[in-house]
Structures are given as C-alpha cells and as structure tokens.
PDB file of C-alpha atoms and ligand atoms in Angstrom:
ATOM      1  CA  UNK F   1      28.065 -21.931 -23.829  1.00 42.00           C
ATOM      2  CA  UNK F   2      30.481 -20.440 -20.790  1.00 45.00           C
ATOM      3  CA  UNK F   3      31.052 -16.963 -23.035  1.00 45.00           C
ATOM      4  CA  UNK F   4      26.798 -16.798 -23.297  1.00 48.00           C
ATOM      5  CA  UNK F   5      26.603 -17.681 -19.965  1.00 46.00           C
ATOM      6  CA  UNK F   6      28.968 -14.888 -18.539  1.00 43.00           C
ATOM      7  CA  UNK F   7      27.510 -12.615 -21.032  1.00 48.00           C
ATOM      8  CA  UNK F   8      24.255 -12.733 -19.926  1.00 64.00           C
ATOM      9  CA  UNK F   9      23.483 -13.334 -16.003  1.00 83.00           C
ATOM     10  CA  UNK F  10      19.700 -12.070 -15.724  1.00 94.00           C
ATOM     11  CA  UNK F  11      18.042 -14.363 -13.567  1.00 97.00           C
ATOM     12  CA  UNK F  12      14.595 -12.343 -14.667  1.00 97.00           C
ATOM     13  CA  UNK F  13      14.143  -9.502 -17.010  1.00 97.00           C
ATOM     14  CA  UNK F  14      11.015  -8.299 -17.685  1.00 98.00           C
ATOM     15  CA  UNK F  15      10.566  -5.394 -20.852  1.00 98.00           C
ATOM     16  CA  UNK F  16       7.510  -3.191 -20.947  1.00 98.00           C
ATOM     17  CA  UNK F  17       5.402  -5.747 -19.848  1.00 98.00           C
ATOM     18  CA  UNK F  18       1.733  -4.772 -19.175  1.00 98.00           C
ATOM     19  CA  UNK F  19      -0.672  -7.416 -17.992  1.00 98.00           C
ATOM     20  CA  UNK F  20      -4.544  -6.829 -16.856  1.00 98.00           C
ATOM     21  CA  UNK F  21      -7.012  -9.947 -15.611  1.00 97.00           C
ATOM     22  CA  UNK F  22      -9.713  -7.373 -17.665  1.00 95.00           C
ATOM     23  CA  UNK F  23      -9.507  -4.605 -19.853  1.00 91.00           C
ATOM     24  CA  UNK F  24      -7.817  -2.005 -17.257  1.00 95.00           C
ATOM     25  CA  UNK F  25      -4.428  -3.221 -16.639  1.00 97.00           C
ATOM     26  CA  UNK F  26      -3.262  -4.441 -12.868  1.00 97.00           C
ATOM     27  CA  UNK F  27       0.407  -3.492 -13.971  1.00 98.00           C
ATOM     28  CA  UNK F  28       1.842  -1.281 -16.373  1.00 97.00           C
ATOM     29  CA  UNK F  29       5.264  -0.368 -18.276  1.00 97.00           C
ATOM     30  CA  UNK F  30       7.226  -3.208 -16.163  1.00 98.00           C
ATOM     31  CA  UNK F  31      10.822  -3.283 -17.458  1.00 98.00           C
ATOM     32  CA  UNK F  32      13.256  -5.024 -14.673  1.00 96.00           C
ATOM     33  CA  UNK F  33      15.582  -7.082 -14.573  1.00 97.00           C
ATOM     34  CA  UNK F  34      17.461  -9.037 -11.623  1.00 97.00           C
ATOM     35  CA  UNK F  35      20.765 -11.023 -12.404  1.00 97.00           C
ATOM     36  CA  UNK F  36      21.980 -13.801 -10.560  1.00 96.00           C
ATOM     37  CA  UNK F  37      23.457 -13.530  -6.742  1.00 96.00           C
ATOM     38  CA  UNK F  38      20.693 -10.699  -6.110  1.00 97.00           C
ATOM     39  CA  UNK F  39      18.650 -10.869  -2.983  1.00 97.00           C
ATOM     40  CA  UNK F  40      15.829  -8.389  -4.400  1.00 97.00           C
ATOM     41  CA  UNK F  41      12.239  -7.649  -2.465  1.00 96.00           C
ATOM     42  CA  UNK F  42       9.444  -6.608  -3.940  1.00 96.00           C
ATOM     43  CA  UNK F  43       6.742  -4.703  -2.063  1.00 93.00           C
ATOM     44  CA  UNK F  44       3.460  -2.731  -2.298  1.00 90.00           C
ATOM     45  CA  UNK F  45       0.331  -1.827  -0.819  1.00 87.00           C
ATOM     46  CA  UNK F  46      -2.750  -4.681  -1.203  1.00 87.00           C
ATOM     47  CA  UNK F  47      -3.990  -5.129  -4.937  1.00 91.00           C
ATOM     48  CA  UNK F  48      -0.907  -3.391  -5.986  1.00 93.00           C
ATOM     49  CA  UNK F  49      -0.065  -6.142  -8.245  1.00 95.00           C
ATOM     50  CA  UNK F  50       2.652  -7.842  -6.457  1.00 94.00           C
ATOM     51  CA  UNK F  51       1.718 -11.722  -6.778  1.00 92.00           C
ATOM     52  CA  UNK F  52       0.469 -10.250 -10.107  1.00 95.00           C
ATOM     53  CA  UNK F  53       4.121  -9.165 -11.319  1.00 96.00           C
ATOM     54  CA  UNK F  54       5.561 -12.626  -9.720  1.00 94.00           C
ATOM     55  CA  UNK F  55       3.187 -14.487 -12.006  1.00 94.00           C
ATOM     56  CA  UNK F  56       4.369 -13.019 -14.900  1.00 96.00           C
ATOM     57  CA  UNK F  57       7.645 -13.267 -14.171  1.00 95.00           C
ATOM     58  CA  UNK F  58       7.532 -17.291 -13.291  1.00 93.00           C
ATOM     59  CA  UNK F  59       5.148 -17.674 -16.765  1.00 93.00           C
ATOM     60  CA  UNK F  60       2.324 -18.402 -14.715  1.00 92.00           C
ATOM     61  CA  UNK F  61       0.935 -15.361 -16.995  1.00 95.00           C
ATOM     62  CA  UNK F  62       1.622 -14.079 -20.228  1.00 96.00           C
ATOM     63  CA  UNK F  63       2.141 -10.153 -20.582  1.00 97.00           C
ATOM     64  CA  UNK F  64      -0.650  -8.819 -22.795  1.00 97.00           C
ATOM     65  CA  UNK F  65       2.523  -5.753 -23.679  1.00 98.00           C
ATOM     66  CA  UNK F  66       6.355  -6.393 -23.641  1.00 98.00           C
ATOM     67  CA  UNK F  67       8.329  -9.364 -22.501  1.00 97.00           C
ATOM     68  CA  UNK F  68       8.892 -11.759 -19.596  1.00 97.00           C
ATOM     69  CA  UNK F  69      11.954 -14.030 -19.658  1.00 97.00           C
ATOM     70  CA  UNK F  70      13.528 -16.617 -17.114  1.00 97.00           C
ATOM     71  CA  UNK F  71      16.860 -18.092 -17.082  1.00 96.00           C
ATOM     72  CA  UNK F  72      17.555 -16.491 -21.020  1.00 94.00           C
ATOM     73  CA  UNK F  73      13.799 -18.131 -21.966  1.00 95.00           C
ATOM     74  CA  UNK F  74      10.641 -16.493 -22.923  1.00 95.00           C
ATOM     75  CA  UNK F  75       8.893 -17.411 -19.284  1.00 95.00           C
ATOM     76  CA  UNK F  76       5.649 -19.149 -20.441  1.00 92.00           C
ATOM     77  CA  UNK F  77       8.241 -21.501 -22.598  1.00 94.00           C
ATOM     78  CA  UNK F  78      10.303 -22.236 -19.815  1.00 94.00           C
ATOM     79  CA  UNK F  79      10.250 -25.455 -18.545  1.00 91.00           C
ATOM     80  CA  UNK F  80      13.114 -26.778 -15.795  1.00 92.00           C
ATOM     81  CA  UNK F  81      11.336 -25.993 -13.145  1.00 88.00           C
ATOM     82  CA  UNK F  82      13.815 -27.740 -10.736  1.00 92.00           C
ATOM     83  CA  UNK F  83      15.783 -24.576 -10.947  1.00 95.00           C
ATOM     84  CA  UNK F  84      12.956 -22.298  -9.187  1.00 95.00           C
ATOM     85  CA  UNK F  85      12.145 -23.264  -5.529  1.00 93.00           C
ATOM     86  CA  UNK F  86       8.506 -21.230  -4.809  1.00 90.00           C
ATOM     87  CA  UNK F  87       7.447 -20.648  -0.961  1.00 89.00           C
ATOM     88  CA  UNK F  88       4.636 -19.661  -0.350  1.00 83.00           C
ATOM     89  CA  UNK F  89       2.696 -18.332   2.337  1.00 80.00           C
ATOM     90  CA  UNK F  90       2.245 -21.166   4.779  1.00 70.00           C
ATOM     91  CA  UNK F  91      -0.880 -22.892   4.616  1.00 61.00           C
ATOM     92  CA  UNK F  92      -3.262 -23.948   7.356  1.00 57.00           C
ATOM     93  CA  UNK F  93      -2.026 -27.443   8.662  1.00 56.00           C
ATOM     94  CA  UNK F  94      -4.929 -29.442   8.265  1.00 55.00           C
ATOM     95  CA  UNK F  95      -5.736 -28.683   4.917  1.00 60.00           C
ATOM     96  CA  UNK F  96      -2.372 -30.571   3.527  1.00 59.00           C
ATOM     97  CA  UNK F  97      -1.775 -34.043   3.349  1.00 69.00           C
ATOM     98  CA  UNK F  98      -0.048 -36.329   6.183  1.00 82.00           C
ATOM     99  CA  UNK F  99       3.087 -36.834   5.019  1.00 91.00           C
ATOM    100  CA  UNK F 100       6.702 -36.162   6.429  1.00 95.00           C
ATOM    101  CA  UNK F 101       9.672 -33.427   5.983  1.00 95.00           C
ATOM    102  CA  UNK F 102      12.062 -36.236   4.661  1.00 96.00           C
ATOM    103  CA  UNK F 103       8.592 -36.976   2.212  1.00 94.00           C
ATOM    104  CA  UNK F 104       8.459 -33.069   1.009  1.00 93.00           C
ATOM    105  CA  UNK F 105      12.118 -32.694   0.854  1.00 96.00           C
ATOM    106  CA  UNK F 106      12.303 -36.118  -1.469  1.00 95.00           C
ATOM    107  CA  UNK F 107      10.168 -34.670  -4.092  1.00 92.00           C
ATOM    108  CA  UNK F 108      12.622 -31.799  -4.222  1.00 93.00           C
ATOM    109  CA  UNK F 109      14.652 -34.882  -6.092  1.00 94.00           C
ATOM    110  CA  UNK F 110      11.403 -36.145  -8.668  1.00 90.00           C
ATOM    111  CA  UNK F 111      12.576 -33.907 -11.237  1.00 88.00           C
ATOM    112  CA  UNK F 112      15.872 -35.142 -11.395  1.00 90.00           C
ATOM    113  CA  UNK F 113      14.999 -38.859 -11.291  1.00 89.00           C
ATOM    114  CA  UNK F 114      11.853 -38.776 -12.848  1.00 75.00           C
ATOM    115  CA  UNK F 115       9.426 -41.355 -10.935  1.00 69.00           C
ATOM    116  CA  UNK F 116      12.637 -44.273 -10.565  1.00 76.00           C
ATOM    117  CA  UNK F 117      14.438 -44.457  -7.318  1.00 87.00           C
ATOM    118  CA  UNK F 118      16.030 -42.399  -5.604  1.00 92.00           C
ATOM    119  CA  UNK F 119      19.649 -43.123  -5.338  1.00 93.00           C
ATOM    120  CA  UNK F 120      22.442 -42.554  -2.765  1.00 95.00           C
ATOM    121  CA  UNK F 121      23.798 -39.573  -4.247  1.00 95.00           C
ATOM    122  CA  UNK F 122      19.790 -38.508  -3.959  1.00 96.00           C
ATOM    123  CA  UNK F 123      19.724 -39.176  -0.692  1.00 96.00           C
ATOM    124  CA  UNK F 124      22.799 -37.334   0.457  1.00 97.00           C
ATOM    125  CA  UNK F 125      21.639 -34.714  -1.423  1.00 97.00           C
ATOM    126  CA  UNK F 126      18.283 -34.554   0.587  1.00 97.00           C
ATOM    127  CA  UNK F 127      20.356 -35.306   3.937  1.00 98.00           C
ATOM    128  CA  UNK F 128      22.507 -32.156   3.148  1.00 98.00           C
ATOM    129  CA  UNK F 129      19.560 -29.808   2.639  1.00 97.00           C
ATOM    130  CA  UNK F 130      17.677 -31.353   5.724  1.00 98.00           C
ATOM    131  CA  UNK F 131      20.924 -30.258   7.484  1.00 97.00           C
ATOM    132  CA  UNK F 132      21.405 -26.920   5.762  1.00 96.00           C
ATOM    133  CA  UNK F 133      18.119 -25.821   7.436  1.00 96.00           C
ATOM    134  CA  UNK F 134      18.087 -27.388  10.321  1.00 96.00           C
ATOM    135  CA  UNK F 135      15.543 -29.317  10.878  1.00 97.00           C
ATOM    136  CA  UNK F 136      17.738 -33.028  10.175  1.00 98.00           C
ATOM    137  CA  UNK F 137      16.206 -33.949  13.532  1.00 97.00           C
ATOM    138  CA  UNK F 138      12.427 -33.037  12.725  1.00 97.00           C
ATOM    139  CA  UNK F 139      12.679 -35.179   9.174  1.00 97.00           C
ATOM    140  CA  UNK F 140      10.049 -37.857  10.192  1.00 97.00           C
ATOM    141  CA  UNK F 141       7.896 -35.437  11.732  1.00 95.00           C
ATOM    142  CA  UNK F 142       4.637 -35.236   9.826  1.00 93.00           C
ATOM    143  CA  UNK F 143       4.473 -31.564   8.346  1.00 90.00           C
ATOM    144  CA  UNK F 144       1.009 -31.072   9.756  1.00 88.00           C
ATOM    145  CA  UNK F 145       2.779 -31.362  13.218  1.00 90.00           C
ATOM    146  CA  UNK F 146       5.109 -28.587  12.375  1.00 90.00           C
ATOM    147  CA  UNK F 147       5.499 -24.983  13.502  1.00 89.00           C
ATOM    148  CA  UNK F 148       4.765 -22.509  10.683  1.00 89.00           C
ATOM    149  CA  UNK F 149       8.899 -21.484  10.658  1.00 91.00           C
ATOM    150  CA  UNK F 150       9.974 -25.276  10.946  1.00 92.00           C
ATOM    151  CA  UNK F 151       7.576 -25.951   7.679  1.00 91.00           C
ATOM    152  CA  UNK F 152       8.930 -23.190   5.746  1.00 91.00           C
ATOM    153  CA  UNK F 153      12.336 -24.817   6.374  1.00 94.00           C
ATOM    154  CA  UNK F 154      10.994 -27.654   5.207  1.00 94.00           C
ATOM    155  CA  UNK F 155       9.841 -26.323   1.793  1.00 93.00           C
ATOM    156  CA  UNK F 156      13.138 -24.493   1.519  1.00 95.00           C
ATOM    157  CA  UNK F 157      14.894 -27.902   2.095  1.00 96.00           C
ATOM    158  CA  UNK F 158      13.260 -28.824  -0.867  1.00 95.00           C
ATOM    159  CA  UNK F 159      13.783 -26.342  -3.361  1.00 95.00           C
ATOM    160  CA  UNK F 160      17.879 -26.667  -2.326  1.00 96.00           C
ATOM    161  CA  UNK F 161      16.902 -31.000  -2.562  1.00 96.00           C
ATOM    162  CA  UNK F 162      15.852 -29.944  -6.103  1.00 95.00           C
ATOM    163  CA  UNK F 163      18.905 -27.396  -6.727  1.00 95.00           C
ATOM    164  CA  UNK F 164      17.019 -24.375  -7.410  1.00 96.00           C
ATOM    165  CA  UNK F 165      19.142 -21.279  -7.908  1.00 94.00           C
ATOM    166  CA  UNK F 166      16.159 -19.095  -7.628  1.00 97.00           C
ATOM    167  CA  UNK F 167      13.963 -19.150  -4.061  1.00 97.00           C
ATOM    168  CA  UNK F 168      10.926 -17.507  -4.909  1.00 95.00           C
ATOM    169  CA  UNK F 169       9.128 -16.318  -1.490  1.00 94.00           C
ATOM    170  CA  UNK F 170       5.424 -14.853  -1.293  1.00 91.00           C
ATOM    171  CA  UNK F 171       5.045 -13.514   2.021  1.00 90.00           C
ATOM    172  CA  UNK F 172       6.752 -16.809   3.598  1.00 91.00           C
ATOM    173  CA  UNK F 173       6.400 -15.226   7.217  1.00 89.00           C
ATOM    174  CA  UNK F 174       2.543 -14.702   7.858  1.00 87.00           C
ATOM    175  CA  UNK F 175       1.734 -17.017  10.740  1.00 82.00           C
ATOM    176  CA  UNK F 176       5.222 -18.037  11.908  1.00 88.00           C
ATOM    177  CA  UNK F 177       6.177 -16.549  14.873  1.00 86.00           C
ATOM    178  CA  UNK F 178       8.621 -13.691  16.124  1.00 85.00           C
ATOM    179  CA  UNK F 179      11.598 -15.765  16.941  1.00 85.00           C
ATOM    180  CA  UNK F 180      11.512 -17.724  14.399  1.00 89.00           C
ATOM    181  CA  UNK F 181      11.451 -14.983  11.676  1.00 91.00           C
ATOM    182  CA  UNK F 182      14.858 -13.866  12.723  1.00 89.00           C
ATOM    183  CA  UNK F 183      16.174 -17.147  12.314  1.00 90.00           C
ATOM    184  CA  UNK F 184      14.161 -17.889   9.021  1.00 92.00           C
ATOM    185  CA  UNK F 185      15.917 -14.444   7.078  1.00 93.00           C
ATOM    186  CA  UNK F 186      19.348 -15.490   8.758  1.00 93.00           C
ATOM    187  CA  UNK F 187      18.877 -18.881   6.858  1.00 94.00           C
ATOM    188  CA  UNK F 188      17.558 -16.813   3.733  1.00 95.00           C
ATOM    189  CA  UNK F 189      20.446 -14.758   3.879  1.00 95.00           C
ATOM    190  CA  UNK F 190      23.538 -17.264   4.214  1.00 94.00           C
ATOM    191  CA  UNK F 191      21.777 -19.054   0.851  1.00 96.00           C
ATOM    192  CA  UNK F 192      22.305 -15.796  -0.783  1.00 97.00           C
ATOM    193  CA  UNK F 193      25.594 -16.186  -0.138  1.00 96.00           C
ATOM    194  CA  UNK F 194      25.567 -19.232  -1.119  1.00 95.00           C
ATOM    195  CA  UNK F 195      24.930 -17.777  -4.704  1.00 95.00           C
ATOM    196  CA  UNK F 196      21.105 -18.400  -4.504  1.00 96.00           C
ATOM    197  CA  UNK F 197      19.127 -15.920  -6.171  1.00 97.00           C
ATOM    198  CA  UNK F 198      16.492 -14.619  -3.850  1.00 97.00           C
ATOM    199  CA  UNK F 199      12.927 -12.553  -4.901  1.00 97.00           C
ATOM    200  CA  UNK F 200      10.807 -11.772  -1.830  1.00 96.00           C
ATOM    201  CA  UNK F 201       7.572 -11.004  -1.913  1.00 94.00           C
ATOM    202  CA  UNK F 202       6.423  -8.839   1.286  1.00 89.00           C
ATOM    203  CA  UNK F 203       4.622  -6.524   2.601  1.00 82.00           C
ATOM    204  CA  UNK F 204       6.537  -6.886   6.051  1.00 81.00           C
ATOM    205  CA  UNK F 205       8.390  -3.590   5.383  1.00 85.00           C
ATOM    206  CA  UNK F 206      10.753  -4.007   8.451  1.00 84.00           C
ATOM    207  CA  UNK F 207      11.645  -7.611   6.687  1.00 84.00           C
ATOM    208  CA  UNK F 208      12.624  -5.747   3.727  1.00 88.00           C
ATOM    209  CA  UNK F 209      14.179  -2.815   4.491  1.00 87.00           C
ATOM    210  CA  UNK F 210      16.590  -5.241   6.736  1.00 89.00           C
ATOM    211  CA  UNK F 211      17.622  -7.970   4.836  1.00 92.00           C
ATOM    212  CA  UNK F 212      17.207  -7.115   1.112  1.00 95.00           C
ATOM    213  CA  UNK F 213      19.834  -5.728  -0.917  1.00 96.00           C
ATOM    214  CA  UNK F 214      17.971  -3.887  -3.519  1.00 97.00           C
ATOM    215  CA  UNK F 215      13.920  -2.733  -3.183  1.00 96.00           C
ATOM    216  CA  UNK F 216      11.134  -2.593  -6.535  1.00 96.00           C
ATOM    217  CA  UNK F 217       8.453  -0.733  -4.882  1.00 94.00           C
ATOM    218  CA  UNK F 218       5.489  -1.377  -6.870  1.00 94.00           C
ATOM    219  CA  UNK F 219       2.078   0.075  -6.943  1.00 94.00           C
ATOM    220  CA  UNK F 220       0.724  -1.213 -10.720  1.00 95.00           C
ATOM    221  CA  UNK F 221       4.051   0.578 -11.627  1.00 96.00           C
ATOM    222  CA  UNK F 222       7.050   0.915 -10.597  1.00 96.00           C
ATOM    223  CA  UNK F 223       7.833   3.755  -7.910  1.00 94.00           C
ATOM    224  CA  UNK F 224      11.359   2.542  -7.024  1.00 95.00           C
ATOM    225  CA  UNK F 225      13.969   0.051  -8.205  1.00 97.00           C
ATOM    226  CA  UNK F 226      17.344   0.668  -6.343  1.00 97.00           C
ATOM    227  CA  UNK F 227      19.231  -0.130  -3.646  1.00 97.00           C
ATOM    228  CA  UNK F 228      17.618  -0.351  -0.274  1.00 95.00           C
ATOM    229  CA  UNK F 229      19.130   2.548   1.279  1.00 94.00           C
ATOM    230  CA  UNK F 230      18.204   4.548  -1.481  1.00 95.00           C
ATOM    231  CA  UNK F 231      14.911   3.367  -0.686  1.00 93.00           C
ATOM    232  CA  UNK F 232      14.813   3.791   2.824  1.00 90.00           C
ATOM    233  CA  UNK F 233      15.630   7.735   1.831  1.00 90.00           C
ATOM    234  CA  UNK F 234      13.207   7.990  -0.967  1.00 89.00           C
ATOM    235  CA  UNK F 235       9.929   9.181  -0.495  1.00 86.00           C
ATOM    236  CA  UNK F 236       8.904   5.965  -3.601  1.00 84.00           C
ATOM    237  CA  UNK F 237       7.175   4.599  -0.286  1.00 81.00           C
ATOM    238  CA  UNK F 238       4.682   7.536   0.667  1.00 83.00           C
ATOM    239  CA  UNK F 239       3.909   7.954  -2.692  1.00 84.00           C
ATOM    240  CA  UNK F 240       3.172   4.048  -3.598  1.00 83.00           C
ATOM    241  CA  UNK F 241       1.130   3.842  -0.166  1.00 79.00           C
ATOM    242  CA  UNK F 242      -0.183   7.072  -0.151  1.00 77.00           C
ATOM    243  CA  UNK F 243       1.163   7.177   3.154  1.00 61.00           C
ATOM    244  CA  UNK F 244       3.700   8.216   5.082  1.00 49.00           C
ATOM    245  CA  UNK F 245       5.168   4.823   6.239  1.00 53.00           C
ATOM    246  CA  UNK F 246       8.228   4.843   8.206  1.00 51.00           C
ATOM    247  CA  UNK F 247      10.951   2.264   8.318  1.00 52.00           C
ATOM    248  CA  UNK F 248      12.717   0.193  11.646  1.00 48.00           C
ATOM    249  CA  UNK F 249      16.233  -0.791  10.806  1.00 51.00           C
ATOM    250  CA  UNK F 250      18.084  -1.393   7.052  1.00 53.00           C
ATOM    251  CA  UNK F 251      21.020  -4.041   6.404  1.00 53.00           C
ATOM    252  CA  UNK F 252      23.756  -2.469   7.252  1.00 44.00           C
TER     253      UNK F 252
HETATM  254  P1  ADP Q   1      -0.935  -7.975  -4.542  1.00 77.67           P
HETATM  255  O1  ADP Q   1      -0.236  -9.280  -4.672  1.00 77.67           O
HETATM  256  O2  ADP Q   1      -0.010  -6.797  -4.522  1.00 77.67           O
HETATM  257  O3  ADP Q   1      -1.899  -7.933  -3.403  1.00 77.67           O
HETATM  258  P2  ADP Q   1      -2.375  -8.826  -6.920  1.00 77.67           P
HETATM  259  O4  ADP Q   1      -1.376  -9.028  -8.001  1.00 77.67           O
HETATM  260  O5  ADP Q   1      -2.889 -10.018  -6.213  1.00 77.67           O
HETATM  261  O6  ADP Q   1      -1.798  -7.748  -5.874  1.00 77.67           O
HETATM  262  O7  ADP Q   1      -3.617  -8.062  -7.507  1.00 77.67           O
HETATM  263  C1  ADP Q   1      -3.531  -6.915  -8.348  1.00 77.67           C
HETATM  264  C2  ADP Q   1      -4.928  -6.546  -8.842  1.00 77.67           C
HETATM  265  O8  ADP Q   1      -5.404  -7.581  -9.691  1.00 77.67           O
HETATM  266  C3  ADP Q   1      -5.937  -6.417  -7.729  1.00 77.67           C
HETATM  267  O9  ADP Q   1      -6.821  -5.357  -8.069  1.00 77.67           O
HETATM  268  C4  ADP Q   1      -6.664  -7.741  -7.729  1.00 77.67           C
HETATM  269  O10 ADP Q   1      -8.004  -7.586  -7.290  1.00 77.67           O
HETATM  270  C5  ADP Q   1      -6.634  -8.101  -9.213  1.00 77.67           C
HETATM  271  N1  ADP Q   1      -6.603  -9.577  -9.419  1.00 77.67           N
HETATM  272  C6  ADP Q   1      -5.699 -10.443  -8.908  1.00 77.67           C
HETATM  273  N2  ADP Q   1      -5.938 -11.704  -9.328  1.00 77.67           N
HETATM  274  C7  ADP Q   1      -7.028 -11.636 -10.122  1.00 77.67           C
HETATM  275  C8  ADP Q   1      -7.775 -12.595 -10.875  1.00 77.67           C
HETATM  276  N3  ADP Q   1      -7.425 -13.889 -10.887  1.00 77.67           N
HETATM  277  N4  ADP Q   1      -8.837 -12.158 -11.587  1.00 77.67           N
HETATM  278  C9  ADP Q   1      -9.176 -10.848 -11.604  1.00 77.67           C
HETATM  279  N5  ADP Q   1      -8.528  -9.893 -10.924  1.00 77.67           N
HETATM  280  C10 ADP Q   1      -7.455 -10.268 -10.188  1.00 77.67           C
END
C-alpha cells in the first residue's frame, strides 16, 4: 500500500473530461491533474465554467467525455468525504442556523465517530484546530455573530477538525473585509505547508497571482496550466478574458 501510495500522489486528475448542463458543453477537453502538497488556483471570467470544473472534480458531476478521479477513485464513487474540507463563499448571516464555532468545528469530527460521542482525543483534536486558526477565544460565539473572515476560520477549523488533506475554496473572500483577507491567505498558506492540498477558486486575480503556486486559467478550456509566474508573463489571461487584465504583485 506505501509503494502505490508513493507511486501515485494525484490529489485530482481529470482526463479529457467534457461536461455540458445541455447539449453545448460548459467545458471541454479538461485533462489536469494536481498532486498532493500543491496550492493550485483556478480562475476565469463569469460563466467560464469554474464552479463547473470544481463539480466535476469533487463528483458532484459526472463528465459526459473522459475521466474525473479523487484520491486514486473514480470521483462520483468516492466516498470519505472527511478528507475534503469545501469553503465556500460566505453566506448571509441570518440565513444559517444559531449555533456556535465550537458547534461547526464538532461536526468536523461526525465522520469519524459516526453519531456516538465525541471523545477526548475528539476534543483535543477540535481544540487544536480552534487554535490553529485563531479564533480559540471566539468558540462559543454564535456564527451568525461572526465577521465574514472570523466565519471562514471557522469552517476551515472544521475541515482540519475532520482531517481533510484537501481545502477546497470557492471564492472564500467575497464579503470579508480588507484586513482580514491578508490574514485569511497567511493562514491558507502556512496549511500548505502544513502538507494540505489547496484548490482555490477565484476570480480575485491579485489573490491569485500572490499566493498560489501554480495558475489553470480556464475559460470552458484551458488557456493556461503552469506556474504562476509563467502566468503572470503569459498573455493566457487577455486571451481567456478577452481583456487586457493586468496583475498587482506575484509570490515571490
Ligand atoms: P463560473 O463558476 O466560472 O462562473 P459556472 O461553472 O458556474 O461558471 O458556469 C458555466 C456555464 O454553465 C455558464 O454558462 C452557466 O450559465 C452554466 N450553468 C451553470 N450551472 C448550471 C446549471 N445548473 N444548469 C444549467 N446551466 C448551468
């Protein structure tokens, strides 16, 4: 099990995969694949197909061309989803239910204990990710009384409470606000080298160009799939926008 392990890291790897909610695809001849460690953003105008492509990737769709696997399984068979933390853009607060960061980051533990208790190993498991993102002192705070940063935290604390070794994020910085960003990709950043795998979704292209190590430019193909400063000098931007788009500041 260790040899197939170290022979085969991809995290993702998607092969030809084509995939349209009608009869004219959304995307088209998809092959990618990201291995574990990678801190990979993928970005693209509106309706290009993003959320489309993350779908597919998670098994939330099935390709109608090519193949989508997770982890080494055919995605729509996979089923440990303890191992994928998803963020999504944050929510309006009074639309979710009263209940308390400690509360969210517990559930990060259900899969793991099924509905019994939770023990103290859970516990110190749920303290440690609390701490990890900093917000040990806001855990019986009621999530509707968070900032939108603090209760992205909070969902992060829960896919590490779970041990996800993929953080999926869809755009997880709409409506938190500018200091807080900094601090939320420093965060994102020290998991990665933590050995967290990390697929952004954004169309923040300052967020991207800055903190990502490696770019898939999308528009319902792919335009670019390289390292960021590759990207950065590429032109794969203008021509997925169809505009020239310029860039604030890369990595390093
Ligand atoms: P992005 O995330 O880049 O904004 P999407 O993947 O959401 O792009 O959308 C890609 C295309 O698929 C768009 O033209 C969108 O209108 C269409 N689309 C997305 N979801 C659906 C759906 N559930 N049914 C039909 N069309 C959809």
């Amino acid at each position: 099990e260790q040899a197939e392990s170290k022979l085969d890291d991809a995290v993702v790897e998607l092969s030809n995969v084509e995939f349209g909610y009608t009869a004219s695809p959304v995307v088209e001849d998809i092959s990618l694949r990201i291995d574990s460690g990678e801190y990979v953003a993928v970005v693209g105008p509106n309706g290009s197909g993003k959320s489309t492509l993350m779908k597919l990737m998670l098994g939330l769709l099935r390709p109608d061309e090519g193949t989508a696997a997770i982890f080494g399984e055919p995605s729509h068979v996979f089923d440990d989803g303890a191992r994928i933390g998803y963020v999504a853009q944050h929510a309006s607060a009074s639309k979710e239910m009263p209940i308390t960061v400690r509360e969210v980051v517990r559930m990060g533990r259900f899969p793991h204990v099924g509905f019994g208790r939770l023990s103290a190993e859970d516990n110190r498991i749920v303290d440690d990710a609390l701490e990890t993102v900093g917000m040990t002192a806001f855990a019986n705070r009621r999530v509707t009384k968070l900032s939108g940063g603090q209760r992205q935290r909070a969902f992060i604390a829960r896919a590490l409470a779970s041990e996800a070794d993929l953080l999926v994020l869809d755009e997880p910085t709409v409506g938190v606000d500018a200091e807080s960003v900094e601090a939320f990709y420093d965060l994102l950043a020290s998991l990665n080298e933590s050995g967290i795998t990390i697929l952004l979704i954004e169309h923040d292209l300052s967020a991207v160009t800055e903190h990502a190590d490696r770019v898939v430019c999308l528009n319902r193909e792919i335009y670019f799939d390289g390292p960021t400063e590759e990207f950065v000098e590429s032109d794969a931007l203008a021509r997925a926008f169809g505009t020239a788009a310029t860039f604030v500041g890369t990595k390093r």
